[in-house]
Amino acid sequence: MATFLYKLGRLAFRRRHFVALIWVALLTLAGVGAASAPAAGNSSFSIPGTEAQKAFDLLEQRFPGMSADGATARVVFKAPDGEKMTDAAHKATVEKTVKELSDGSEVASVADPYEGNAVSKDGSIAYASVSYKVSGMELEDSSRDALETAADEARDAGLTVEIGGDALQTTPETGATEIIGIAIAAVVLVITFGSLLAAGLPLLTAIIGVGIGVSTIAALAAALDLGSTTSTLASMIGLAVGIDYALFIVSRYRAELAEGRSREDAAGRAVGTAGSAVVFAGLTVVIALVGLSVVNIPMLTKMGVAAAGTVVIAVLIALTMIPALLGFAGRRVRPAGEKSKLLGGGRAKSAAKAAKPNMGTRWASFVVRRPVAVLLLGVLGLGAAAVPAASLELGLPDDGAQPTSTTQRKAYDLLSEGFGPGFNGPLMIVVDAKGSDDAKAAFTEVGDEIKGLKDVVTVTPAAPNKAGDTATITVIPDSKPSSASTEELVHAIRDKGSEIKAGTDAEVLVTGSTAMNIDVSQKLNDALIPYLILVVGLAFLLLIVVFRSILVPLKAALGFLLSVMAALGAVVAVFQWGWLSGLMGVEETGPVMSMMPIFMVGVVFGLAMDYEVFLVARMREAYVHGEKPSQAVVTGFRHGARVVTAAAVIMMAVFAGFIGSSESMIKMIGFGLAIAVFFDAFIVRMAIVPAVLALLGKRAWWLPKWLDRALPNVDVEGEGLRTRSDAGDENRELVRA
């Protein structure tokens, strides 16, 4: 591995014009494809294998004109204080609005509030339901504009008008904080390298990699049904790992220069050693992201695969474009320890200052002397941070989780005020009586049985299809959609449906957005353990190959579990309990997004293994080259701590930049990943890992002889490069190859 990458690095250095041309051509090609493709919308959402999805599919078959998966909107009207929506003037305004909404080419139906009993008991609030023929992602801007225009005209007539539903969903905005995150990354790189040019290389290559990845996603969005969230996640992950991977190779290049090697040889050795770590670190991230497919939620699978593709691009760019750009930079990228004149370079250092151990060396020496104390303090600290995770409540965001300033949230609150909290999450009951001898009797029995259940406010009469073999019944719960009581009601209806089927042969299915959210949460919970086993198991095997050890990969996996639990605890504290919610821009607390735990497990595990590979590979390299275990820990920190610290700060800054997003899911993901990187990099990898390795000593690198013989030798440490002669012989061998 190291020898192959060494040759690749030197080849890219020498053929830098050709390499740069290839990447610029790929970026141009992806950009042209993105520009000519339709814009990404909100990805369609389906959950194979769930009852809610089965009911949606049945509705498509039995009610062909119903557009069960079409976008919906609720236009909510409220009369001024002291007046009622039944007043003649207000009634005329609403009827005019309904008529205007019905004229849209994509509108399937509009329910008049006065004909459909959609006026509150006190007469102050009414709503009109609008159904569209197409899904929210396919809805044209003209339809959204018509909806908002009709609402504005009703407001001009003196009514309070708000709009709820998914018809107004738009592409999330990340805000200026994303740019701030990149700016922080640039400052950290300048401090780390002491050179503006060296600092600019990782930023440039990361932006090119993300540009190719995101442009490719945009080009394929329509064909593969990729939503806007997919490209946001890909840019988040791709930017973070792209900067980090380039950072490690540039740092190793400068270290090789400091040892007196030629620039071409230094580029080859940087790619051969640090590049090997980049390959395996990238593989762990890809495994974690692609492994999300085991959940069998198409949207999550697409997000994971798209982000994994961006990571692969980041790895390839780090291995090829970085050495090419180093060739272009020439002497302007200085050896480690030297700064550019602009940043104070060229000044003579005193002998005492030059001989002084760096911060990483001093910290590692302290940990090696006090491993038990550091280990206990780190574990107890992460354990305390993880305590809130015990109160984790999962759910999917609805309009009730929107900021209070949005029209969707205002419509949600008005409906709760006029019709009760459960009105925002109606349950749709689909009764399939095709196998029943008396379909009408079955429909009636289902309605009567549901009326007798706890937490039910309203049950509408059954609405059969033309064939008379299938009917829909709407149930209004007494509790809000995200409450435990509503979830219990869904399970109670399904249990009652099993009894009804036994007596009538009619199948009862519960669907609707609320039931779908409940099924998604359950599906994600059920998939978490198998996903953990798959991802951690594959990465464990990969790390055994990299480190040729059993205990080091085991320690890496256990440390990851600590950091991810602590990060989940922090997410619960902020987004569920409301701690520091104002600082994070969280306007509404509530359940944590259902996919957050499994998503954090996947992404954080991949990123955690990045730091494990980068830091411990340098320790392994020192140990293989003859140093004692404790000294190898110190050596690893002397060479890697500064760079790993910079990489972690950069990754935290990039992720934290997405906290400014207007989309609650992106905001939560950004915060969760940023805090997880902090816990994993600075507590697990920088404290717990060296403490454990110091306690284990030589046992840390133990591997059964039979397994050692069976495993392939990937030579991440670059041992094969040490036997190579310098300059002339290397050049001749490369020419012959």
mmCIF file of N, CA and C in Angstrom, residues 591-641:
data_model
loop_
_atom_site.group_PDB
_atom_site.id
_atom_site.type_symbol
_atom_site.label_atom_id
_atom_site.label_comp_id
_atom_site.label_asym_id
_atom_site.label_seq_id
_atom_site.Cartn_x
_atom_site.Cartn_y
_atom_site.Cartn_z
ATOM 1 N N PRO A 591 -39.173 16.561 20.726
ATOM 2 C CA PRO A 591 -38.467 15.293 20.568
ATOM 3 C C PRO A 591 -37.294 15.418 19.608
ATOM 4 N N VAL A 592 -36.264 14.639 19.842
ATOM 5 C CA VAL A 592 -35.106 14.591 18.950
ATOM 6 C C VAL A 592 -35.502 13.841 17.684
ATOM 7 N N MET A 593 -35.032 14.318 16.554
ATOM 8 C CA MET A 593 -35.345 13.697 15.276
ATOM 9 C C MET A 593 -35.048 12.199 15.305
ATOM 10 N N SER A 594 -35.979 11.404 14.821
ATOM 11 C CA SER A 594 -35.882 9.948 14.927
ATOM 12 C C SER A 594 -34.601 9.376 14.341
ATOM 13 N N MET A 595 -34.143 9.936 13.215
ATOM 14 C CA MET A 595 -32.970 9.369 12.565
ATOM 15 C C MET A 595 -31.659 9.869 13.173
ATOM 16 N N MET A 596 -31.735 10.751 14.177
ATOM 17 C CA MET A 596 -30.518 11.339 14.737
ATOM 18 C C MET A 596 -29.593 10.292 15.360
ATOM 19 N N PRO A 597 -30.091 9.370 16.221
ATOM 20 C CA PRO A 597 -29.170 8.400 16.826
ATOM 21 C C PRO A 597 -28.438 7.540 15.803
ATOM 22 N N ILE A 598 -29.169 6.967 14.853
ATOM 23 C CA ILE A 598 -28.517 6.072 13.900
ATOM 24 C C ILE A 598 -27.633 6.856 12.949
ATOM 25 N N PHE A 599 -28.041 8.083 12.627
ATOM 26 C CA PHE A 599 -27.216 8.912 11.751
ATOM 27 C C PHE A 599 -25.923 9.314 12.452
ATOM 28 N N MET A 600 -26.019 9.694 13.723
ATOM 29 C CA MET A 600 -24.820 10.072 14.464
ATOM 30 C C MET A 600 -23.892 8.884 14.643
ATOM 31 N N VAL A 601 -24.471 7.713 14.886
ATOM 32 C CA VAL A 601 -23.639 6.510 15.012
ATOM 33 C C VAL A 601 -22.821 6.312 13.742
ATOM 34 N N GLY A 602 -23.478 6.450 12.580
ATOM 35 C CA GLY A 602 -22.777 6.228 11.324
ATOM 36 C C GLY A 602 -21.703 7.252 11.042
ATOM 37 N N VAL A 603 -22.078 8.518 11.087
ATOM 38 C CA VAL A 603 -21.132 9.570 10.718
ATOM 39 C C VAL A 603 -20.032 9.728 11.765
ATOM 40 N N VAL A 604 -20.424 9.757 13.044
ATOM 41 C CA VAL A 604 -19.435 9.972 14.109
ATOM 42 C C VAL A 604 -18.457 8.806 14.177
ATOM 43 N N PHE A 605 -18.932 7.593 13.924
ATOM 44 C CA PHE A 605 -18.008 6.467 13.950
ATOM 45 C C PHE A 605 -16.947 6.622 12.866
ATOM 46 N N GLY A 606 -17.393 6.995 11.669
ATOM 47 C CA GLY A 606 -16.426 7.190 10.593
ATOM 48 C C GLY A 606 -15.417 8.275 10.909
ATOM 49 N N LEU A 607 -15.890 9.396 11.459
ATOM 50 C CA LEU A 607 -14.990 10.496 11.787
ATOM 51 C C LEU A 607 -14.086 10.139 12.956
ATOM 52 N N ALA A 608 -14.626 9.412 13.944
ATOM 53 C CA ALA A 608 -13.817 9.008 15.094
ATOM 54 C C ALA A 608 -12.662 8.117 14.656
ATOM 55 N N MET A 609 -12.920 7.242 13.712
ATOM 56 C CA MET A 609 -11.854 6.369 13.227
ATOM 57 C C MET A 609 -10.799 7.151 12.442
ATOM 58 N N ASP A 610 -11.208 8.306 11.873
ATOM 59 C CA ASP A 610 -10.221 9.185 11.230
ATOM 60 C C ASP A 610 -9.110 9.536 12.206
ATOM 61 N N TYR A 611 -9.496 10.068 13.361
ATOM 62 C CA TYR A 611 -8.506 10.500 14.348
ATOM 63 C C TYR A 611 -7.745 9.308 14.925
ATOM 64 N N GLU A 612 -8.441 8.196 15.076
ATOM 65 C CA GLU A 612 -7.784 6.989 15.577
ATOM 66 C C GLU A 612 -6.668 6.562 14.619
ATOM 67 N N VAL A 613 -6.999 6.523 13.328
ATOM 68 C CA VAL A 613 -6.007 6.093 12.336
ATOM 69 C C VAL A 613 -4.854 7.087 12.254
ATOM 70 N N PHE A 614 -5.170 8.370 12.175
ATOM 71 C CA PHE A 614 -4.118 9.374 12.011
ATOM 72 C C PHE A 614 -3.172 9.426 13.201
ATOM 73 N N LEU A 615 -3.729 9.341 14.421
ATOM 74 C CA LEU A 615 -2.905 9.492 15.623
ATOM 75 C C LEU A 615 -2.177 8.193 15.968
ATOM 76 N N VAL A 616 -2.936 7.087 15.990
ATOM 77 C CA VAL A 616 -2.356 5.817 16.423
ATOM 78 C C VAL A 616 -1.449 5.227 15.353
ATOM 79 N N ALA A 617 -1.703 5.528 14.072
ATOM 80 C CA ALA A 617 -0.812 5.027 13.022
ATOM 81 C C ALA A 617 0.599 5.568 13.215
ATOM 82 N N ARG A 618 0.708 6.806 13.673
ATOM 83 C CA ARG A 618 2.045 7.373 13.923
ATOM 84 C C ARG A 618 2.700 6.694 15.127
ATOM 85 N N MET A 619 1.885 6.326 16.130
ATOM 86 C CA MET A 619 2.424 5.576 17.274
ATOM 87 C C MET A 619 2.876 4.184 16.827
ATOM 88 N N ARG A 620 2.052 3.551 16.021
ATOM 89 C CA ARG A 620 2.392 2.221 15.505
ATOM 90 C C ARG A 620 3.684 2.287 14.684
ATOM 91 N N GLU A 621 3.802 3.347 13.887
ATOM 92 C CA GLU A 621 5.000 3.530 13.071
ATOM 93 C C GLU A 621 6.241 3.624 13.960
ATOM 94 N N ALA A 622 6.146 4.389 15.049
ATOM 95 C CA ALA A 622 7.287 4.532 15.967
ATOM 96 C C ALA A 622 7.596 3.204 16.657
ATOM 97 N N TYR A 623 6.545 2.455 17.038
ATOM 98 C CA TYR A 623 6.736 1.168 17.718
ATOM 99 C C TYR A 623 7.387 0.156 16.779
ATOM 100 N N VAL A 624 6.919 0.102 15.538
ATOM 101 C CA VAL A 624 7.475 -0.831 14.559
ATOM 102 C C VAL A 624 8.948 -0.525 14.294
ATOM 103 N N HIS A 625 9.311 0.741 14.402
ATOM 104 C CA HIS A 625 10.684 1.151 14.129
ATOM 105 C C HIS A 625 11.578 1.068 15.358
ATOM 106 N N GLY A 626 11.085 0.392 16.421
ATOM 107 C CA GLY A 626 11.962 0.050 17.529
ATOM 108 C C GLY A 626 11.775 0.793 18.828
ATOM 109 N N GLU A 627 10.849 1.731 18.922
ATOM 110 C CA GLU A 627 10.675 2.471 20.172
ATOM 111 C C GLU A 627 9.857 1.655 21.173
ATOM 112 N N LYS A 628 10.051 1.942 22.464
ATOM 113 C CA LYS A 628 9.264 1.305 23.509
ATOM 114 C C LYS A 628 7.818 1.801 23.426
ATOM 115 N N PRO A 629 6.843 0.996 23.914
ATOM 116 C CA PRO A 629 5.433 1.391 23.793
ATOM 117 C C PRO A 629 5.131 2.776 24.355
ATOM 118 N N SER A 630 5.633 3.085 25.559
ATOM 119 C CA SER A 630 5.347 4.392 26.160
ATOM 120 C C SER A 630 5.991 5.519 25.357
ATOM 121 N N GLN A 631 7.208 5.275 24.867
ATOM 122 C CA GLN A 631 7.880 6.287 24.063
ATOM 123 C C GLN A 631 7.192 6.460 22.713
ATOM 124 N N ALA A 632 6.644 5.361 22.177
ATOM 125 C CA ALA A 632 5.925 5.440 20.903
ATOM 126 C C ALA A 632 4.684 6.320 21.035
ATOM 127 N N VAL A 633 4.028 6.271 22.195
ATOM 128 C CA VAL A 633 2.870 7.135 22.441
ATOM 129 C C VAL A 633 3.294 8.601 22.385
ATOM 130 N N VAL A 634 4.397 8.908 23.055
ATOM 131 C CA VAL A 634 4.897 10.294 23.073
ATOM 132 C C VAL A 634 5.313 10.733 21.668
ATOM 133 N N THR A 635 5.971 9.845 20.933
ATOM 134 C CA THR A 635 6.391 10.173 19.573
ATOM 135 C C THR A 635 5.189 10.445 18.673
ATOM 136 N N GLY A 636 4.170 9.599 18.822
ATOM 137 C CA GLY A 636 2.956 9.807 18.036
ATOM 138 C C GLY A 636 2.337 11.164 18.288
ATOM 139 N N PHE A 637 2.338 11.584 19.544
ATOM 140 C CA PHE A 637 1.775 12.891 19.880
ATOM 141 C C PHE A 637 2.690 14.021 19.418
ATOM 142 N N ARG A 638 4.000 13.806 19.487
ATOM 143 C CA ARG A 638 4.915 14.857 19.055
ATOM 144 C C ARG A 638 4.691 15.199 17.588
ATOM 145 N N HIS A 639 4.455 14.172 16.776
ATOM 146 C CA HIS A 639 4.276 14.400 15.345
ATOM 147 C C HIS A 639 2.822 14.660 14.956
ATOM 148 N N GLY A 640 1.875 14.085 15.733
ATOM 149 C CA GLY A 640 0.483 14.134 15.266
ATOM 150 C C GLY A 640 -0.485 14.978 16.057
ATOM 151 N N ALA A 641 -0.172 15.312 17.320
ATOM 152 C CA ALA A 641 -1.150 15.996 18.165
ATOM 153 C C ALA A 641 -1.549 17.353 17.603
#
